mmCIF file of C-alpha atoms in Angstrom:
data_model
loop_
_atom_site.group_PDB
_atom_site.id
_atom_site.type_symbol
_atom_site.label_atom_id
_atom_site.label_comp_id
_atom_site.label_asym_id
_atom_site.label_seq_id
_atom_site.Cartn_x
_atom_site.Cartn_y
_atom_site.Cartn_z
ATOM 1 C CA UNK A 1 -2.450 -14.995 -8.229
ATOM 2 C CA UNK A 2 -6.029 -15.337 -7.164
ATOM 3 C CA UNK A 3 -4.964 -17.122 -3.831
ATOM 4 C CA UNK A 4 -2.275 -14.425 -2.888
ATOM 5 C CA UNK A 5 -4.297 -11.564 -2.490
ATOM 6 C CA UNK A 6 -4.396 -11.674 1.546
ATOM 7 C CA UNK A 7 -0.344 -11.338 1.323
ATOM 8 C CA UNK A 8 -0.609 -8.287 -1.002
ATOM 9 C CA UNK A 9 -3.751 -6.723 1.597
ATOM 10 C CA UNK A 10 -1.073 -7.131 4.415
ATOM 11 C CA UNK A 11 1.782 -5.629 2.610
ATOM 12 C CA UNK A 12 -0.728 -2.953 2.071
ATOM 13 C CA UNK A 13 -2.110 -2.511 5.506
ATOM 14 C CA UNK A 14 1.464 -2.660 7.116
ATOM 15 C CA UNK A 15 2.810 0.225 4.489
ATOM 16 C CA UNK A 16 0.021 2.304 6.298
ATOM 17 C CA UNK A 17 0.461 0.948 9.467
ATOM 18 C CA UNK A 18 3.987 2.247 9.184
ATOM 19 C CA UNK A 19 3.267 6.004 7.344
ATOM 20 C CA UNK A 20 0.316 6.313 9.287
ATOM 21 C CA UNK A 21 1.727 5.071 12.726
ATOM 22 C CA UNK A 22 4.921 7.471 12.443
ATOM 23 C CA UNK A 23 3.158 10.885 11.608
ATOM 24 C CA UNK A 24 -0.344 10.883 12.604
ATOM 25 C CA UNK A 25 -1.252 12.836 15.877
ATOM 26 C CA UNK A 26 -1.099 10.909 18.646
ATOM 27 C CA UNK A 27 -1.598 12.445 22.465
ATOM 28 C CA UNK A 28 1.024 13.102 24.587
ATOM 29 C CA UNK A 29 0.504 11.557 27.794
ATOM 30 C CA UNK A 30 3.096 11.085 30.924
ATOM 31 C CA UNK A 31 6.120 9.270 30.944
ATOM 32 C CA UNK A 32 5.142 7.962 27.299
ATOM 33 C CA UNK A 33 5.691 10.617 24.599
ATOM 34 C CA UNK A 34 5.709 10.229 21.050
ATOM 35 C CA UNK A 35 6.679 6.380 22.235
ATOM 36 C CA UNK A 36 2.771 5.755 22.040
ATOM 37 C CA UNK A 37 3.486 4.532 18.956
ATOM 38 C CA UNK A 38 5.049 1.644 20.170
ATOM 39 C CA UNK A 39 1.339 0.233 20.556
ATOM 40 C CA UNK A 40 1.287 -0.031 16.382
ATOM 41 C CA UNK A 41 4.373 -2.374 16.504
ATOM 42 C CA UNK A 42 4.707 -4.144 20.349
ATOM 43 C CA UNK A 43 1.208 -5.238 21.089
ATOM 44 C CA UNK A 44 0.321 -6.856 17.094
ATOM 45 C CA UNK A 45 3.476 -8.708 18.228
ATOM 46 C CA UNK A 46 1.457 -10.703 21.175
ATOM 47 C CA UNK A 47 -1.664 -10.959 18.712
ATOM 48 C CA UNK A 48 0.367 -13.013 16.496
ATOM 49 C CA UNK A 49 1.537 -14.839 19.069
ATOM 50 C CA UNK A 50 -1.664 -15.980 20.546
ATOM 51 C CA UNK A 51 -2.719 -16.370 17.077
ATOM 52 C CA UNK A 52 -0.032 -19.379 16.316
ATOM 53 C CA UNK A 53 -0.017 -21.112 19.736
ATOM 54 C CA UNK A 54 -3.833 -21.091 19.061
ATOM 55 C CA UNK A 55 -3.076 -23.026 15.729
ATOM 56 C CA UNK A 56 -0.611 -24.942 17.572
ATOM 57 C CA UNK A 57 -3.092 -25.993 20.024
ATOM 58 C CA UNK A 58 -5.828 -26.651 17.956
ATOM 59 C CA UNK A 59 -3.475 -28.849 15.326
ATOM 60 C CA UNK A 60 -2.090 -30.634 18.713
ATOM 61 C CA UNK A 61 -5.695 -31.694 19.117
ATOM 62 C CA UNK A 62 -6.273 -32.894 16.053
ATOM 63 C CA UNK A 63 -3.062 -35.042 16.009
ATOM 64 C CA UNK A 64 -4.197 -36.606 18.739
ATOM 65 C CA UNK A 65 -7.728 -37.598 17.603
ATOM 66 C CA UNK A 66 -6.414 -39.146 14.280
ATOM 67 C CA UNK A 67 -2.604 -39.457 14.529
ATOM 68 C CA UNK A 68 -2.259 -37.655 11.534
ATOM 69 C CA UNK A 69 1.744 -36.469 11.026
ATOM 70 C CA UNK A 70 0.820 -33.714 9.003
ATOM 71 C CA UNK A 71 -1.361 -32.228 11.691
ATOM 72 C CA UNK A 72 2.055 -32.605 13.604
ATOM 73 C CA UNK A 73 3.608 -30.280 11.450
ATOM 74 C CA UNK A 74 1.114 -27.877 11.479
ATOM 75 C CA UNK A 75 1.617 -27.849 15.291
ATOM 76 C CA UNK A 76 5.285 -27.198 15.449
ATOM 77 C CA UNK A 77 5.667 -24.689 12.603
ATOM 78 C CA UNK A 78 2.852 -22.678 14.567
ATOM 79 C CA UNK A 79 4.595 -23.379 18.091
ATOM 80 C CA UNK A 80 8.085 -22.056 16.013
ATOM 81 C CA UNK A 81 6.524 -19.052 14.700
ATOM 82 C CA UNK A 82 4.765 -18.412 17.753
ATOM 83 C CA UNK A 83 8.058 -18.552 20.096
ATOM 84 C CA UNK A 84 9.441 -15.952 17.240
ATOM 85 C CA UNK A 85 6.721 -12.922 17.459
ATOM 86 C CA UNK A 86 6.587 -13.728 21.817
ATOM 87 C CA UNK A 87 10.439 -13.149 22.048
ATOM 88 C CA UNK A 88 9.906 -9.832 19.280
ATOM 89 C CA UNK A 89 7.297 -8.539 21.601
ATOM 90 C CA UNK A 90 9.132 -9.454 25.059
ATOM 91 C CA UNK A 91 12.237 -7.552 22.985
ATOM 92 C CA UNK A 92 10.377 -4.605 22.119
ATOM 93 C CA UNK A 93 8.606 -4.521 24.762
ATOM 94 C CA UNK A 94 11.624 -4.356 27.344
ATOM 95 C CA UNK A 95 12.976 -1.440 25.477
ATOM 96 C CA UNK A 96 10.128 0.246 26.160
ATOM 97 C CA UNK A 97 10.114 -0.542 29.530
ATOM 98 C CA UNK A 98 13.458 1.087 29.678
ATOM 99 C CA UNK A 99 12.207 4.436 29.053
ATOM 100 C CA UNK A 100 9.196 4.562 30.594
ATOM 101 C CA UNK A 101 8.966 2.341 33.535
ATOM 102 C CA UNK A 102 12.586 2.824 34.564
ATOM 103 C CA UNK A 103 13.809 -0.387 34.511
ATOM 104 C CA UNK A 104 14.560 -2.974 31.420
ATOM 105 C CA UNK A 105 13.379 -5.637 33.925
ATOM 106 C CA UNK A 106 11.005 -4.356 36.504
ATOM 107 C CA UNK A 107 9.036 -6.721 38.657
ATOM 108 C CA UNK A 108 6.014 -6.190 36.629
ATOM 109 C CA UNK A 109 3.835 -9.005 36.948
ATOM 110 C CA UNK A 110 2.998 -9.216 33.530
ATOM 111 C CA UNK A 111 6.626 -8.848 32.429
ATOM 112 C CA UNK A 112 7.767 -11.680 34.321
ATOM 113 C CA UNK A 113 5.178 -14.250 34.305
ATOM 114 C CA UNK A 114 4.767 -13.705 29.767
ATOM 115 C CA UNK A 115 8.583 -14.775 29.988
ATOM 116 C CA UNK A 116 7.358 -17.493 31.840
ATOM 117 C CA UNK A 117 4.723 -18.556 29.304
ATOM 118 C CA UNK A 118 7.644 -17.751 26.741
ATOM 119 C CA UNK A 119 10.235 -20.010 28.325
ATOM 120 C CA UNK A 120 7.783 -23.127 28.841
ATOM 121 C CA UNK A 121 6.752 -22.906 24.840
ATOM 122 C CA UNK A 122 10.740 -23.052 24.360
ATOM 123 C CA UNK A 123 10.567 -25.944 26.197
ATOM 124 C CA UNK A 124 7.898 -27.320 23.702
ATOM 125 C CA UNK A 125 10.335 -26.823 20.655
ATOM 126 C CA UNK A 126 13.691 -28.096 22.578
ATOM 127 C CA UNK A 127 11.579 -30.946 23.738
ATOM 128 C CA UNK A 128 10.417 -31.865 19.720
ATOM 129 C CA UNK A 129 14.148 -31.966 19.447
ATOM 130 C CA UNK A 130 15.103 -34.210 21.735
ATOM 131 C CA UNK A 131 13.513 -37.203 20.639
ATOM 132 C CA UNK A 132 14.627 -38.445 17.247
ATOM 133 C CA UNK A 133 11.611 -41.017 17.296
ATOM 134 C CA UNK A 134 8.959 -39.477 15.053
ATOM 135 C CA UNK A 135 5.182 -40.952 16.273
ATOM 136 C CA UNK A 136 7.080 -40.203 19.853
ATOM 137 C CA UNK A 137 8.086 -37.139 19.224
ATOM 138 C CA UNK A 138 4.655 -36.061 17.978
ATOM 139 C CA UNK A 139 2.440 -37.549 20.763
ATOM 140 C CA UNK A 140 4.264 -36.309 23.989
ATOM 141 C CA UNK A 141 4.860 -32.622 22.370
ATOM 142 C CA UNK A 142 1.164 -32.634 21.616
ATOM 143 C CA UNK A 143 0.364 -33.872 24.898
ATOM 144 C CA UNK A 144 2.916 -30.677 26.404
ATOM 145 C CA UNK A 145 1.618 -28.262 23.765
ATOM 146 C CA UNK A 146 -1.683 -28.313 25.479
ATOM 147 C CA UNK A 147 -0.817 -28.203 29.302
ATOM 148 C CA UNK A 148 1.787 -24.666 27.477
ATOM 149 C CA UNK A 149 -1.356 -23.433 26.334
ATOM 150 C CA UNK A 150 -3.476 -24.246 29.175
ATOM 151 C CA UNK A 151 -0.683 -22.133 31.416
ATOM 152 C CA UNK A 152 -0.250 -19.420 28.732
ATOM 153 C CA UNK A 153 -3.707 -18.139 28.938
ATOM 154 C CA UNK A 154 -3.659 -17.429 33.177
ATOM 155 C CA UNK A 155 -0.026 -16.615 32.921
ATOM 156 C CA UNK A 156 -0.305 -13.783 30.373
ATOM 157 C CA UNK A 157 -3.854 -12.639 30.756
ATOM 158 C CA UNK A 158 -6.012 -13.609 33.526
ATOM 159 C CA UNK A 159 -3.366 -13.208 36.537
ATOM 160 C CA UNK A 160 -1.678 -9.643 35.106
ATOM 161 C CA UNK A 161 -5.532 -8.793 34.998
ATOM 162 C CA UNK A 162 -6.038 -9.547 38.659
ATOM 163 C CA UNK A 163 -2.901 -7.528 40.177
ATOM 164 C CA UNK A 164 -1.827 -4.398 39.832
ATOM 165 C CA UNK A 165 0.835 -3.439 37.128
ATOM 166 C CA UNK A 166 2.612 -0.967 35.478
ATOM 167 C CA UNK A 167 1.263 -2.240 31.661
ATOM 168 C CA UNK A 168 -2.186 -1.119 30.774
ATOM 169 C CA UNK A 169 -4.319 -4.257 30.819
ATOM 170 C CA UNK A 170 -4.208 -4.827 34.564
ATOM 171 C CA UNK A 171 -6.687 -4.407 37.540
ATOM 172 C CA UNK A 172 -5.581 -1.115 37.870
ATOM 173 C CA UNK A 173 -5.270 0.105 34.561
ATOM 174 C CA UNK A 174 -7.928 -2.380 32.456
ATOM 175 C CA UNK A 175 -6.984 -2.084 28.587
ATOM 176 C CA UNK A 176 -9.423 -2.432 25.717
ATOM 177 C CA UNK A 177 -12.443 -0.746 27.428
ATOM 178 C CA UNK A 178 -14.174 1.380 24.731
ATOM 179 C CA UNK A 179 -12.845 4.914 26.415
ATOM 180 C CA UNK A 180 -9.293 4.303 27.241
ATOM 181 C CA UNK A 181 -7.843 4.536 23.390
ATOM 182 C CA UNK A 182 -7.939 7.282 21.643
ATOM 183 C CA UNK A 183 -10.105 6.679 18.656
ATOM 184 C CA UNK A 184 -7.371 8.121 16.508
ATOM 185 C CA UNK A 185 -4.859 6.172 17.687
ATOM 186 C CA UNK A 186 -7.332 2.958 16.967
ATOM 187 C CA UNK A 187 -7.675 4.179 13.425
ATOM 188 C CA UNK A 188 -3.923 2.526 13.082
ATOM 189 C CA UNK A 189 -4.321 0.137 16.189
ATOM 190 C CA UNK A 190 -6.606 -2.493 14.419
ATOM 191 C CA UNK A 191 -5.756 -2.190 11.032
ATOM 192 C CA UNK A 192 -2.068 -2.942 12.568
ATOM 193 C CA UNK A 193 -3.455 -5.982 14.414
ATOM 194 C CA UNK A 194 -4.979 -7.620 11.233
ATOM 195 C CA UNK A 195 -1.748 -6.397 8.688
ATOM 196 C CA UNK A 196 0.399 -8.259 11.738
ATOM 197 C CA UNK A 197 -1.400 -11.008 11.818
ATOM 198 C CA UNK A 198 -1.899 -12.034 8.159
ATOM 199 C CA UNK A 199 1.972 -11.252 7.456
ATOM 200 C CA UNK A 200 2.304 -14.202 10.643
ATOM 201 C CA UNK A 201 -0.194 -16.432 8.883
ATOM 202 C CA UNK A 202 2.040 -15.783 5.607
ATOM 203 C CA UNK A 203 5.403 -16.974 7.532
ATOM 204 C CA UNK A 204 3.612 -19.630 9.056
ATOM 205 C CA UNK A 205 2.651 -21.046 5.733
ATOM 206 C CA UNK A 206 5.801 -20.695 4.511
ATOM 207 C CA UNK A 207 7.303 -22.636 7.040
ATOM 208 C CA UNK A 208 4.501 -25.663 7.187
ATOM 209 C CA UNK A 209 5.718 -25.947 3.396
ATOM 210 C CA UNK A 210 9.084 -26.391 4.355
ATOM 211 C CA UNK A 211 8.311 -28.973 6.727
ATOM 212 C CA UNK A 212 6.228 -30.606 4.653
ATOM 213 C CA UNK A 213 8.590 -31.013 1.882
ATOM 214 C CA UNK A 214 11.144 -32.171 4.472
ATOM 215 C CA UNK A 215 9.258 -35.170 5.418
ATOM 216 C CA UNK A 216 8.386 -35.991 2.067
ATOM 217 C CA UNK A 217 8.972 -39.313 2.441
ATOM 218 C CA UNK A 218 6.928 -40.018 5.359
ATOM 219 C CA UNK A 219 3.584 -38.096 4.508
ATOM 220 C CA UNK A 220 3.860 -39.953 0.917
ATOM 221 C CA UNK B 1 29.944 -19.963 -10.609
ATOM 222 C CA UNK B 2 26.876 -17.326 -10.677
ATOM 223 C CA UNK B 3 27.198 -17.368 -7.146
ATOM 224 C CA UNK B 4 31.062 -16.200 -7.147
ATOM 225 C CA UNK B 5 30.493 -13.410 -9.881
ATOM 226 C CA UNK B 6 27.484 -12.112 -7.660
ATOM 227 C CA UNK B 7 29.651 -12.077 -4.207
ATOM 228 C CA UNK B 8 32.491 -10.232 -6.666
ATOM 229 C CA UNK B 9 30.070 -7.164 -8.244
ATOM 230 C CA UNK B 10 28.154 -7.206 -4.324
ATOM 231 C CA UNK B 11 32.415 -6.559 -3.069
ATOM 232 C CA UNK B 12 32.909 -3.906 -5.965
ATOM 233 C CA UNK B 13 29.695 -2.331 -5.081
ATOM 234 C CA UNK B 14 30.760 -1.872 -1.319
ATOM 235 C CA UNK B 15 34.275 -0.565 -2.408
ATOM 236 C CA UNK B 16 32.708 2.122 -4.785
ATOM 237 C CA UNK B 17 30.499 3.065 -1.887
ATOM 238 C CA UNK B 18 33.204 3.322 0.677
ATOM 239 C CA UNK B 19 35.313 5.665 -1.589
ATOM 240 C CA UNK B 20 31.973 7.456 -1.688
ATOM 241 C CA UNK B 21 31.515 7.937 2.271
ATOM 242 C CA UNK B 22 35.493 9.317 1.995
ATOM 243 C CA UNK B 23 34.377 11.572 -0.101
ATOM 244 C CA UNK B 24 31.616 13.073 1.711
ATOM 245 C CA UNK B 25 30.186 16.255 1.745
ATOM 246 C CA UNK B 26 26.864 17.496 3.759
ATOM 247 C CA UNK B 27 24.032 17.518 1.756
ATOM 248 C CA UNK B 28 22.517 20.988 1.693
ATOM 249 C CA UNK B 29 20.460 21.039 -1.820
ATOM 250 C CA UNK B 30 17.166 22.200 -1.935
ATOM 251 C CA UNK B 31 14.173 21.060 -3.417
ATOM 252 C CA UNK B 32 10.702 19.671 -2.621
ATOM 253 C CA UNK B 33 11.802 16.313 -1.816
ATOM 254 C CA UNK B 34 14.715 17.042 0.587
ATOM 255 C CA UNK B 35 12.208 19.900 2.161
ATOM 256 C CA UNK B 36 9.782 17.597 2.902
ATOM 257 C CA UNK B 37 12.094 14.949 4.436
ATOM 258 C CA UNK B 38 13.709 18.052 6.557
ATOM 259 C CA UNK B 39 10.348 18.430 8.208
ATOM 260 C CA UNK B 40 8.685 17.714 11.153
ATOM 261 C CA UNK B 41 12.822 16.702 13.411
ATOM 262 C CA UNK B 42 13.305 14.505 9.847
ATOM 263 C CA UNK B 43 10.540 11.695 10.951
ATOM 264 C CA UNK B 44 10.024 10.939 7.472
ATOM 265 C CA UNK B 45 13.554 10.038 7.650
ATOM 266 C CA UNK B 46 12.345 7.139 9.520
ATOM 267 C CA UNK B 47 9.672 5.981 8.004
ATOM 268 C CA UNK B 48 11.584 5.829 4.978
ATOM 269 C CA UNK B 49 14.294 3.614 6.921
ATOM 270 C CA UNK B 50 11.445 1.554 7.798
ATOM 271 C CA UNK B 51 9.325 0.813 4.908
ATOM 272 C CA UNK B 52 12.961 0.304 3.125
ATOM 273 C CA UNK B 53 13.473 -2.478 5.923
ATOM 274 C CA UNK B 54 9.897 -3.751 5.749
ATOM 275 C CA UNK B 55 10.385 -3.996 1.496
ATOM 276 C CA UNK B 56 13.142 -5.728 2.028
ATOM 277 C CA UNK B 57 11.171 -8.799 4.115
ATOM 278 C CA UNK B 58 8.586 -8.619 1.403
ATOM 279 C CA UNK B 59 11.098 -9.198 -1.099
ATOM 280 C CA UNK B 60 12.424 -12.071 1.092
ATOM 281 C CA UNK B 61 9.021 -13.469 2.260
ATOM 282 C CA UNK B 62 7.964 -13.265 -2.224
ATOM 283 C CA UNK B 63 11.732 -15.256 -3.034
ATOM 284 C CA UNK B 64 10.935 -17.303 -0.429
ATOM 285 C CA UNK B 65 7.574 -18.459 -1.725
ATOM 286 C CA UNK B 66 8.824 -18.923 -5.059
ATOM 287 C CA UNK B 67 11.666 -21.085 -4.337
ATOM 288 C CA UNK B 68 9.274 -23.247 -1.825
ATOM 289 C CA UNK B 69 6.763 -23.779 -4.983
ATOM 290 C CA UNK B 70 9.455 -24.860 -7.054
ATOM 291 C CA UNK B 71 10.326 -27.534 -4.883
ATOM 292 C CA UNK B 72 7.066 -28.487 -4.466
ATOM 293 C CA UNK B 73 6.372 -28.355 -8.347
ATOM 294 C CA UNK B 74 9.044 -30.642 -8.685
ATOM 295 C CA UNK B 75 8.188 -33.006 -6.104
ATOM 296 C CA UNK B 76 4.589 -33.277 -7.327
ATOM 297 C CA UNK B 77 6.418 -34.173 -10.986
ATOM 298 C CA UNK B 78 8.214 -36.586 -9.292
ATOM 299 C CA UNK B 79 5.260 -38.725 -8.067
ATOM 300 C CA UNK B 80 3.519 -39.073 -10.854
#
């Protein structure tokens, strides 16, 4: 049981995450309303994300250096899970939109170019699937993994950053400076970001397992 | 054979619940617990919907796990 105690810390720090997120007082700010809270569950969403196509990246990398399958596995689970939490966030985060921007799909720079990002890392997965060859299969979707990540970074951070937008994080409206959250509203915020992203970490080891035991035969 | 007398007993279950929604009545009883999910426009209401739903993926995620180290146990048997 010794090993599982970062599964039971995020079941514990989502439970208050969730209690905590719901009731605590929150200001009341424009458009927004009590939907503020939306920040405990949409934005941990896109910190998981970046936290498996990082994995993915780095465990492209390493395939490449050493040809090692397994390191190939490790790649594609994370680029699976990764493509999971990006379409949860792009899905919560267009509801949202809805009701406070106007429009499900405005065109908000960030909005448009993270389904972008999203739709080029779907590529990455169909593209695993269309090549039955396994060595193949693993080199060239290492080699795209990279350029995906090299283009995620710009497309969802650097050039919403440099416009102006309707999400906070933009030039107009920079996020994560130390006055623009309210410190009781960061009391949830980062214990939600590191519940989130240990309960992705768990999935993702579930699913390298999987793979693992699927090619068996190979990684023998 | 388990898996048919589970599906039969999960089909009993939902009939014995739907006669239940016929027979519905508005809850109005008192008490500290239905007070306290009353308050506050019945938020608690959803955050009890929501750490049911969130149990529910722990319970999966934990089954999950365990079935996954089986197979694993049993390949690792297998090799040696």
């Amino acid at each position: 049981m010794a090993k599982h105690w970062w599964k039971a810390l995020a079941v514990l720090i989502l439970t208050y995450t969730i209690i905590a997120g719901f009731t605590h007082k929150i200001p009341i700010i424009g458009t927004n309303g009590q939907s503020s809270r939306g920040l405990y569950f949409h934005v941990p969403m896109w910190v998981c994300m970046y936290t498996m196509f990082t994995i993915s990246v780095i465990n492209s990398l390493r395939y490449l250096s050493g040809y090692d399958l397994r390191k190939d596995a490790l790649a594609s689970a994370a680029g699976g899970v990764g493509v999971f939490y990006g379409v949860l966030g792009f899905a919560t985060g267009t509801l949202w939109a809805t009701y406070t921007w106007g429009s499900t799909f405005t065109s908000d720079p960030k909005q448009m170019l993270t389904a972008v990002a999203l739709l080029i890392y779907m590529a990455y997965l169909v593209l695993r699937m269309s090549i039955s060859d396994i060595d193949k299969r693993a080199r060239i979707s290492a080699v795209f993994n990279i350029f995906a990540f090299a283009l995620l970074i710009p497309l969802t951070y650097i050039i919403p950053r440099m416009v102006d937008s309707l999400h906070p994080g933009s030039a107009s409206t920079p996020g994560f400076a130390s006055k623009d959250t309210d410190n009781n509203m960061k009391m949830v915020l980062y214990p939600a970001f590191i519940g989130w992203t240990l309960l992705s970490v768990w999935i993702f080891t579930l699913v390298v397992r999987y793979k693992k035991l699927e090619l068996k035969n190979i990684f023998k | 054979m388990i898996n048919k007398a589970f599906s039969f007993c999960c089909t009993c279950v939902l009939l014995l619940l739907s006669l239940l929604a016929n027979a519905q009545q508005q809850n109005t009883e008192k008490g500290p617990v239905n007070e306290f999910f009353r308050s506050n426009d019945k938020i608690y209401v959803i955050v009890g919907v929501l750490l049911i739903i969130f149990a529910g993926i722990i319970i999966f995620l934990i089954s999950l796990e365990r079935k996954i180290s089986r197979l694993e146990r049993r390949d690792h048997q297998e090799r040696q």
